[in-house]
mmCIF file of C-alpha atoms in Angstrom:
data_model
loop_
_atom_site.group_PDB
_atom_site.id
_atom_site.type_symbol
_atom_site.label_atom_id
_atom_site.label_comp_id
_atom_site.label_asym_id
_atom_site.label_seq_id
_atom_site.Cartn_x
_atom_site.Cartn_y
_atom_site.Cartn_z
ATOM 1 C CA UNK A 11 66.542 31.290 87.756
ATOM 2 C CA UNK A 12 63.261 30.740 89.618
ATOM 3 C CA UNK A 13 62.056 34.401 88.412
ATOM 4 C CA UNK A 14 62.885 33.912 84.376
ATOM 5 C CA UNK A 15 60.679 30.192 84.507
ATOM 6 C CA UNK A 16 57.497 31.721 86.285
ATOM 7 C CA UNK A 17 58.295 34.480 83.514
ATOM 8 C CA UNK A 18 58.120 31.521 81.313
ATOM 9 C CA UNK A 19 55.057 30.093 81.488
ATOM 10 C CA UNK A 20 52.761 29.036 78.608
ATOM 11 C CA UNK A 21 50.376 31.835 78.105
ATOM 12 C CA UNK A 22 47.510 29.669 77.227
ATOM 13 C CA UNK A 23 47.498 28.612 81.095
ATOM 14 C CA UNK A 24 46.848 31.705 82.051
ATOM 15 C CA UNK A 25 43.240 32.581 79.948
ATOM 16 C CA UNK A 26 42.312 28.712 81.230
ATOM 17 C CA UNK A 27 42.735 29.691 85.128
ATOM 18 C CA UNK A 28 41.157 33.127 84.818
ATOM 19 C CA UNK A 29 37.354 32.267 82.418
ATOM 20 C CA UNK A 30 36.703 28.663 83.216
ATOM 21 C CA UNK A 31 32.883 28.784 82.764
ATOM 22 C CA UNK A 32 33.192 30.572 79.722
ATOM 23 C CA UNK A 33 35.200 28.105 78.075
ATOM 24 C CA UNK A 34 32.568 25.422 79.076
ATOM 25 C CA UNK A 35 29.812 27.493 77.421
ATOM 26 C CA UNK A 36 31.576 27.785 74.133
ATOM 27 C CA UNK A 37 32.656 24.139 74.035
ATOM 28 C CA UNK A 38 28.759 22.948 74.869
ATOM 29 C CA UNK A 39 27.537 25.465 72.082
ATOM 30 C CA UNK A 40 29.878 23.649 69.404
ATOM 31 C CA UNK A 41 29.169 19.877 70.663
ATOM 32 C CA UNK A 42 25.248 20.024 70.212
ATOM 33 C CA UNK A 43 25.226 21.053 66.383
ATOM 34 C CA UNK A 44 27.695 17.788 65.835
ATOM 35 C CA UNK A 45 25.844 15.482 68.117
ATOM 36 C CA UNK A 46 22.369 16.369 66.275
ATOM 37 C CA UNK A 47 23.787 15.930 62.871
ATOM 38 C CA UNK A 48 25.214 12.515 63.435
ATOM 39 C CA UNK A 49 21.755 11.811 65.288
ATOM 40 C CA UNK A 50 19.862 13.171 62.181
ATOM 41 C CA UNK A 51 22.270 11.015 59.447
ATOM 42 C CA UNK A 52 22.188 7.892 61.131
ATOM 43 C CA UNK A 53 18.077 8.089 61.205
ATOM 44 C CA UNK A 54 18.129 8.504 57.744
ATOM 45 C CA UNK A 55 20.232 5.474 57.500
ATOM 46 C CA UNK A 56 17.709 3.763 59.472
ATOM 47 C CA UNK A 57 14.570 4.856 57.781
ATOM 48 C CA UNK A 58 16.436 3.721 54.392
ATOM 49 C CA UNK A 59 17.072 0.131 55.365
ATOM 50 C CA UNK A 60 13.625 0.156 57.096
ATOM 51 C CA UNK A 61 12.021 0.965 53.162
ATOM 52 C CA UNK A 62 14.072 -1.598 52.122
ATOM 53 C CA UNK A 63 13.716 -4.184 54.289
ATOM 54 C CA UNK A 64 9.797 -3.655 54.183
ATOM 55 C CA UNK A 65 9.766 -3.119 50.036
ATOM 56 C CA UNK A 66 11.972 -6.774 49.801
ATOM 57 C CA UNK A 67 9.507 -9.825 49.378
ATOM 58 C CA UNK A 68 9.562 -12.650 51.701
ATOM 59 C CA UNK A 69 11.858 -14.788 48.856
ATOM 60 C CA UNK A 70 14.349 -12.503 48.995
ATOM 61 C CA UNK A 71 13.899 -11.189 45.208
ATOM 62 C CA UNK A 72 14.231 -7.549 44.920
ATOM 63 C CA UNK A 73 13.407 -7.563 41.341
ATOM 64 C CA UNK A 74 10.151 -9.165 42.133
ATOM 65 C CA UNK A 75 7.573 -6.124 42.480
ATOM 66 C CA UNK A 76 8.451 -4.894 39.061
ATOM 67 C CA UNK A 77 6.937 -7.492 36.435
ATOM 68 C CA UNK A 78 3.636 -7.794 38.443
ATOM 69 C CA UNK A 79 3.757 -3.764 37.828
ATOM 70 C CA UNK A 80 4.043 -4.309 33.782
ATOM 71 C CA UNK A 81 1.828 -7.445 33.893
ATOM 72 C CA UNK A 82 -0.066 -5.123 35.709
ATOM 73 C CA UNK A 83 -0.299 -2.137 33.228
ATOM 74 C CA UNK A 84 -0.479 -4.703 30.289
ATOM 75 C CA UNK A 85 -3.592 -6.483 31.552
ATOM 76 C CA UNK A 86 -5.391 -2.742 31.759
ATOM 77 C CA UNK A 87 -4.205 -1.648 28.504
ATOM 78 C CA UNK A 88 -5.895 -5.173 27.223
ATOM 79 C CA UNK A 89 -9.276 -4.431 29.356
ATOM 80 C CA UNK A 90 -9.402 -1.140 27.554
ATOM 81 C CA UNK A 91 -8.971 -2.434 24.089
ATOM 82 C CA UNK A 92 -11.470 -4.901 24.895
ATOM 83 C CA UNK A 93 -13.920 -1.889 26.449
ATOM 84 C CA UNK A 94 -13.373 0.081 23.194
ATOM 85 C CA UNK A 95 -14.224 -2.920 20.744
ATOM 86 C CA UNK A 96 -17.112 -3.687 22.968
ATOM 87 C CA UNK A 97 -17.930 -0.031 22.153
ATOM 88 C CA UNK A 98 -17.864 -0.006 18.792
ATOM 89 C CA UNK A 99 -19.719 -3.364 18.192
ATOM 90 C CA UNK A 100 -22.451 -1.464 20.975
ATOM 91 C CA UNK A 101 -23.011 1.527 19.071
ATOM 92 C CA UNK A 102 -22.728 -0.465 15.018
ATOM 93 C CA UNK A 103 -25.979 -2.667 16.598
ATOM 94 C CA UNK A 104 -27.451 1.108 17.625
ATOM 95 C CA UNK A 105 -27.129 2.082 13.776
ATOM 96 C CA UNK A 106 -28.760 -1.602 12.624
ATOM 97 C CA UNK A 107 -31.532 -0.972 14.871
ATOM 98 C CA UNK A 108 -31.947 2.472 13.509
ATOM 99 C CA UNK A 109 -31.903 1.392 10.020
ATOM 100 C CA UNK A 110 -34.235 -1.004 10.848
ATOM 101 C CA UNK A 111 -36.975 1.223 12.675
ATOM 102 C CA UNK A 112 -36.465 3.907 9.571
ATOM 103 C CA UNK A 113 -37.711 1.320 7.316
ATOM 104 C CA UNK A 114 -40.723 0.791 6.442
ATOM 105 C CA UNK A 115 -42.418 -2.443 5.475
ATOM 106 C CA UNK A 116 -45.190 -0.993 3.319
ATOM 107 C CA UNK A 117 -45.826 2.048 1.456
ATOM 108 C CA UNK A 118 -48.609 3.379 -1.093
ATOM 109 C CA UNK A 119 -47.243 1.888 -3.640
ATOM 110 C CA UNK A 120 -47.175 5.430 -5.540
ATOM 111 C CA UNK A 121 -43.517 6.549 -6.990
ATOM 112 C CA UNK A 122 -42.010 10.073 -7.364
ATOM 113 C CA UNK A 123 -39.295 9.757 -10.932
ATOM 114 C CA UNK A 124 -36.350 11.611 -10.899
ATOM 115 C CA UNK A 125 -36.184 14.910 -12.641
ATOM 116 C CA UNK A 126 -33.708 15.575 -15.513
ATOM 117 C CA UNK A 127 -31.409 13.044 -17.269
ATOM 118 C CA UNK A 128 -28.393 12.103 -17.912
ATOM 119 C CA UNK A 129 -25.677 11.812 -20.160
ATOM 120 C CA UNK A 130 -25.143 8.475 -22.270
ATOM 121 C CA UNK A 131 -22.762 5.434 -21.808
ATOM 122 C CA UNK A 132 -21.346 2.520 -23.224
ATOM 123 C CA UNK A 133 -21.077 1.183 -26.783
ATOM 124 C CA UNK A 134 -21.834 2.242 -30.157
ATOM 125 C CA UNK A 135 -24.816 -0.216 -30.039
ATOM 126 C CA UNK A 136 -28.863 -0.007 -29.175
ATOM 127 C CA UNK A 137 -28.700 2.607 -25.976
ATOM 128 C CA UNK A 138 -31.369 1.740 -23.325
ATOM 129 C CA UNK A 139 -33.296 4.411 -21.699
ATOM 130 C CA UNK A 140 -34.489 4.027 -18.161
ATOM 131 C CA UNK A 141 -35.882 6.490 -15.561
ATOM 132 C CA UNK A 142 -36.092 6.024 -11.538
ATOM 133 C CA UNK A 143 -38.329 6.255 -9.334
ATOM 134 C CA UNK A 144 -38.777 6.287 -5.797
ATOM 135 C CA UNK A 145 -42.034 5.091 -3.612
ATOM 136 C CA UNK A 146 -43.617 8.187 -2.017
ATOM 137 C CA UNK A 147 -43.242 8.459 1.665
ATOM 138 C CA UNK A 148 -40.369 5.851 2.389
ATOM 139 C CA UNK A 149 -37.697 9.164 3.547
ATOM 140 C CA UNK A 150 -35.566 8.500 0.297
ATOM 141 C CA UNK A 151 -34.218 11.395 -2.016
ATOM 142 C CA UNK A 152 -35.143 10.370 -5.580
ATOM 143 C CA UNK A 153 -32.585 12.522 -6.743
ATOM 144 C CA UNK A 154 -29.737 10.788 -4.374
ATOM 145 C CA UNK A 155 -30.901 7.329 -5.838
ATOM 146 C CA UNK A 156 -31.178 8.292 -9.584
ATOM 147 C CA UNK A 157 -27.519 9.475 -8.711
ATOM 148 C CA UNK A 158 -26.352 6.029 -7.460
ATOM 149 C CA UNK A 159 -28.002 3.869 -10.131
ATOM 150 C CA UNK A 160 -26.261 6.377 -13.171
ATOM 151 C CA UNK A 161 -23.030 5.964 -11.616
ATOM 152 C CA UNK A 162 -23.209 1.905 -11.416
ATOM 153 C CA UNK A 163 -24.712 1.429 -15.059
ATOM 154 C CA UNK A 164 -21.655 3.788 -16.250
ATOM 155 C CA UNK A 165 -18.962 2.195 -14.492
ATOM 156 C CA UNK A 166 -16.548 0.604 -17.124
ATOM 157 C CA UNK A 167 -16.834 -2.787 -15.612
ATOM 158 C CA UNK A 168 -20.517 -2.808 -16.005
ATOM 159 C CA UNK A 169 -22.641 -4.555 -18.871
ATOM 160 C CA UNK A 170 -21.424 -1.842 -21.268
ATOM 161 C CA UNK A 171 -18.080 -3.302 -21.180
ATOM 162 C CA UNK A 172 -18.955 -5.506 -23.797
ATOM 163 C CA UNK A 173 -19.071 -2.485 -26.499
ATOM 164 C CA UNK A 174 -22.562 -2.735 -27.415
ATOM 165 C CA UNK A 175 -25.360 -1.763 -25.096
ATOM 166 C CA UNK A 176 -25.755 1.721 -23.880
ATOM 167 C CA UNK A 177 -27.456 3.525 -21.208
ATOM 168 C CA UNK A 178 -29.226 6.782 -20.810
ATOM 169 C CA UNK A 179 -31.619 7.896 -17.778
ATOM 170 C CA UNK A 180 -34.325 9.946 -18.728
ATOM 171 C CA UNK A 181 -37.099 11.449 -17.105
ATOM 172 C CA UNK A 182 -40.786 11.749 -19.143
ATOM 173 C CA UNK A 183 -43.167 9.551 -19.274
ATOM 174 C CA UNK A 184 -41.688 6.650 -21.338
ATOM 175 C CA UNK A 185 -38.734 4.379 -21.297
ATOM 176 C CA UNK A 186 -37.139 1.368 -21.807
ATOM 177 C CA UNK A 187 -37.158 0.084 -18.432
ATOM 178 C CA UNK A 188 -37.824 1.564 -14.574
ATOM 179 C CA UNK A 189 -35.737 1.463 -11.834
ATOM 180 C CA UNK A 190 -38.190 1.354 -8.771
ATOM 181 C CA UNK A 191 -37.320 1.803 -4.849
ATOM 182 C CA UNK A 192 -39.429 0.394 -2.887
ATOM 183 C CA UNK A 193 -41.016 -1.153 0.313
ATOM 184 C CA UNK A 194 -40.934 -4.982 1.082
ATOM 185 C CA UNK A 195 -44.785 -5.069 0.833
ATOM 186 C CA UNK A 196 -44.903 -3.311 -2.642
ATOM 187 C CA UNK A 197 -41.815 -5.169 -4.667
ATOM 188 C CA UNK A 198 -43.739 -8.159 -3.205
ATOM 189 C CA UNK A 199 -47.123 -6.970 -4.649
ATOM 190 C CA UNK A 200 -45.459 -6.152 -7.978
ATOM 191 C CA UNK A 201 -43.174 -9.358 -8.738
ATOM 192 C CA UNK A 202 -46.468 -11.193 -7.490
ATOM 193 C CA UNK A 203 -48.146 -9.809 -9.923
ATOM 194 C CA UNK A 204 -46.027 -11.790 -12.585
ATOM 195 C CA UNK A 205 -45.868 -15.193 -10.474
ATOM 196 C CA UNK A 206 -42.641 -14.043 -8.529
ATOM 197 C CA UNK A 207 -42.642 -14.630 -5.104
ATOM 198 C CA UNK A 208 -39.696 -12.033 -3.276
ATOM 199 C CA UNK A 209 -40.732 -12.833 0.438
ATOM 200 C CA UNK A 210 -40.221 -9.567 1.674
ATOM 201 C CA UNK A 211 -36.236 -10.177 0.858
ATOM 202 C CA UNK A 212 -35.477 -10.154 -2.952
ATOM 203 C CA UNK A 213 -35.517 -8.175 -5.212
ATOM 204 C CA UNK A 214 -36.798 -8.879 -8.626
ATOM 205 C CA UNK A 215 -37.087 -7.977 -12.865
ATOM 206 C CA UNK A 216 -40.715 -8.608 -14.286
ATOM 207 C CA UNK A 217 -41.732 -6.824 -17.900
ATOM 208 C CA UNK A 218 -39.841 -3.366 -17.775
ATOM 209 C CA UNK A 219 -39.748 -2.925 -14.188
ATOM 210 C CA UNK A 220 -36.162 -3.202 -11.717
ATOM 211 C CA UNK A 221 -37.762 -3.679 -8.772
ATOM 212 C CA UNK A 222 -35.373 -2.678 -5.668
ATOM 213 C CA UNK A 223 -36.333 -3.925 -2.136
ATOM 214 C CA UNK A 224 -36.076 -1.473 0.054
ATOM 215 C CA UNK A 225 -34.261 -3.150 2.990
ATOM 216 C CA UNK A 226 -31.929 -4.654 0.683
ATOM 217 C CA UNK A 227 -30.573 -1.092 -0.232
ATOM 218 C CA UNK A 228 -30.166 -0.128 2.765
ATOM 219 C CA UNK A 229 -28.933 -3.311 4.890
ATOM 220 C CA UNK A 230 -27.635 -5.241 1.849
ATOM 221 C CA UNK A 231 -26.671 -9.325 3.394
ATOM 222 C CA UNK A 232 -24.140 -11.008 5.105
ATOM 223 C CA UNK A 233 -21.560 -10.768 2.991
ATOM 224 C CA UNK A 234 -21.661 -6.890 1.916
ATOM 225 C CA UNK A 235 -22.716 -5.784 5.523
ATOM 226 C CA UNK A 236 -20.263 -3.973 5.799
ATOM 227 C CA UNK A 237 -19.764 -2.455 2.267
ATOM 228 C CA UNK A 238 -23.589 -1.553 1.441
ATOM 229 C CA UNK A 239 -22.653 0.846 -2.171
ATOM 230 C CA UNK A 240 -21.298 -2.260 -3.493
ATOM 231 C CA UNK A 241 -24.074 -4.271 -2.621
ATOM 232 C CA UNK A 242 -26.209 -1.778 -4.437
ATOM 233 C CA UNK A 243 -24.115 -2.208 -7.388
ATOM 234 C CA UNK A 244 -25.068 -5.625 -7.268
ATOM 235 C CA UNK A 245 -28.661 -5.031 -7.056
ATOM 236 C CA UNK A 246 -28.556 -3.035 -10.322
ATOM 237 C CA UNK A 247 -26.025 -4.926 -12.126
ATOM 238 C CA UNK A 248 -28.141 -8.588 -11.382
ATOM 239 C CA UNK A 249 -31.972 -7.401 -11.968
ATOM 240 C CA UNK A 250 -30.567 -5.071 -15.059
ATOM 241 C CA UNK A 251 -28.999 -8.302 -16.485
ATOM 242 C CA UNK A 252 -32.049 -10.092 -16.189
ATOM 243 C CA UNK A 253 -33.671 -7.617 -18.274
ATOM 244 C CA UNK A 254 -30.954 -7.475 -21.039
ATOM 245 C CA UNK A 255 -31.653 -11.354 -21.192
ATOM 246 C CA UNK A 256 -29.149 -12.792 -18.894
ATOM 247 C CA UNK A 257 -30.114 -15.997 -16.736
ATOM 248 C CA UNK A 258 -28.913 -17.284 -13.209
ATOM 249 C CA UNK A 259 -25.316 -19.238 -13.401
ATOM 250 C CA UNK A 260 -23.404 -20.570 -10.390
ATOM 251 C CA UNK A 261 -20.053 -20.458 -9.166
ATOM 252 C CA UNK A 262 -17.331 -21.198 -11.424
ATOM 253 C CA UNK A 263 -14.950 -22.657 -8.960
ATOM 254 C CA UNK A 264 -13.720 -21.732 -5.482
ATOM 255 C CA UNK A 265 -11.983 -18.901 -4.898
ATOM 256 C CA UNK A 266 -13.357 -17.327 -8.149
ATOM 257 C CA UNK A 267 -14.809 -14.005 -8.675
ATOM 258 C CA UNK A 268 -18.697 -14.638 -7.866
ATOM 259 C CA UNK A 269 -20.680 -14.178 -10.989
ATOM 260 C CA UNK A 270 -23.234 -11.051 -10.782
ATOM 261 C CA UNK A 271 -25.835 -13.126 -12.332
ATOM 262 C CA UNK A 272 -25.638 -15.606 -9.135
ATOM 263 C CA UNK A 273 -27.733 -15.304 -6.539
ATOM 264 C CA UNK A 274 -25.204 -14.525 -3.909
ATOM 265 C CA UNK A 275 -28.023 -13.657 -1.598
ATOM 266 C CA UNK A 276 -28.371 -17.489 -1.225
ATOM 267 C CA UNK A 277 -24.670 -18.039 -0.965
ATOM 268 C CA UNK A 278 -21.386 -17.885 -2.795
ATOM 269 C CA UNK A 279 -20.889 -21.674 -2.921
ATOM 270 C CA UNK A 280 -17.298 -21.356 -2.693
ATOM 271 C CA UNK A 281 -17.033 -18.014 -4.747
ATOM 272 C CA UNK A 282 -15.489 -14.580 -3.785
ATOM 273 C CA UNK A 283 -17.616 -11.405 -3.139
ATOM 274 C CA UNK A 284 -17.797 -9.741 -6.551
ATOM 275 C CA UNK A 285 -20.575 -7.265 -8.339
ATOM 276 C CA UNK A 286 -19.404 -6.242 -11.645
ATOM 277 C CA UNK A 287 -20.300 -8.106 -14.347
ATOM 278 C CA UNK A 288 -16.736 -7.745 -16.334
ATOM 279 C CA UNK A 289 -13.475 -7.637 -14.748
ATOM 280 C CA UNK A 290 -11.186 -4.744 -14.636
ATOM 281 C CA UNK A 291 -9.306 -6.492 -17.905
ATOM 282 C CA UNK A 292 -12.847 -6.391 -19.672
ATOM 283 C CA UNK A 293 -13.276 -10.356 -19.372
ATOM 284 C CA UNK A 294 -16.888 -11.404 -18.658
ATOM 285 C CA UNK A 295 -17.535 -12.920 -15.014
ATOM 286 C CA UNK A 296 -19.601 -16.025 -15.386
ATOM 287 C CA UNK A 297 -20.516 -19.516 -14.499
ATOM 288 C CA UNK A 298 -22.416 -22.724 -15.284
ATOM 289 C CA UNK A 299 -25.859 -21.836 -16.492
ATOM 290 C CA UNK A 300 -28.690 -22.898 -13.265
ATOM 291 C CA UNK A 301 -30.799 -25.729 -14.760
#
């Protein structure tokens, strides 16, 4: 009996007794890995709830960082739109001031007409022939004016709307009337000549001349600063009307279409910006005659 139960033994017993220390080795080989990986998850644990703690604002509001972030990124977007606009007003002044320098006050009161001529327009009536002519020496292509002025004495709301009167620009050495470009000093020296005084400003119509103020082309006023051409056309379409016969009127009523034979340089008086002397339904634009 004794000899079958030592037979009997558990066999894992016997490995134990006979290797002890290597048994120790193996078990201290698999219990570091474990130990350093709980070490190394419940850092990160920490190290979480340490961001957190120090990201959380002393009320208590986790949502509070996030609109001072927007209100942030809104307030630079603003400071750049402002920056930009500042910008652009910056470098418009730059182009006044160049304008400005490029234009002279005087000149030698000597003109340069433009070659060719053009075609005719308006009514079956009288047709007008003009030429134009630009000072010598004031940096202005004669040809580029003559261009301009043909263009606003054909449009179909100018004064050949009303069927009759016609224009053609010619070029020799006679016409019906001039359309001159020139300095302050000479359109002042001209219109002067007839009693007129332009200031330096105005512009003016004595005996067959259209006398254009330089500055005024090129700067126009208040109210067309920012839409020059059209100011031109009014420059034209006024001074022209004065030589056709037509005299100053005022504003019709507020909110109307400013007359072209008002003198919108001094104000429109309650008037809209307009520079065509018919509207685009052929009706004449006009007002109470100036005493």
């Amino acid at each position: 009996m004794n000899a079958h139960r030592t037979t009997t033994l558990p066999p894992a017993a016997e490995p134990a007794a006979r290797h002890p220390r290597r048994v120790r080795r193996a078990r201290g080989r698999r219990g570091r890995p474990g130990r350093f990986l709980a070490g190394l998850a419940v850092g990160v644990v920490l190290s979480a709830v340490g961001a957190f703690v120090l990201r959380e604002p002393d009320d208590g509001s986790a949502a509070g960082p996030a609109p001072s972030t927007s209100r942030s990124a809104e307030t630079t977007d603003e400071e750049k739109q402002k920056q930009k606009q500042k910008q652009k007003e910056k470098e418009k002044e730059k182009e006044k001031e160049k304008e400005k320098v490029s234009i002279p006050a005087t000149g030698p009161g000597t003109f340069t007409t433009a070659g060719g001529g053009g075609q005719r327009v308006g009514g079956t009536g009288r047709t007008l022939t003009y030429r134009v002519q630009v000072e010598d020496g004031i940096g202005r292509s004669v040809d580029e004016v003559a261009a301009e002025v043909e263009e606003i004495l054909a449009d179909e709301r100018g004064w050949t709307a009303d069927g009759k009167v016609g224009f053609r620009r010619v070029s020799g050495d006679t016409s019906d009337f001039r359309v001159r470009l020139a300095t302050a000093g000479t359109v002042d020296d001209i219109c002067g000549q007839y009693g007129l005084d332009t200031g330096g400003e105005v512009n003016c119509n004595v005996g067959q001349d259209v006398m254009v103020n330089l500055k005024r082309w090129e700067l126009a006023t208040r109210y067309y600063a920012d839409d020059v051409p059209s100011y031109r056309a009014l420059i034209i379409n006024h001074e022209v009307g004065h030589f056709l016969g037509h005299g100053h009127v005022t504003c019709p009523g507020a909110g109307e279409p400013a007359p072209v034979m008002l003198q919108q340089i001094k104000g429109l008086h309650g008037c809209r910006t307009n520079v065509w002397p018919y509207d685009t339904e052929g009706r004449y634009v006009t007002g109470p005659a100036v005493p």
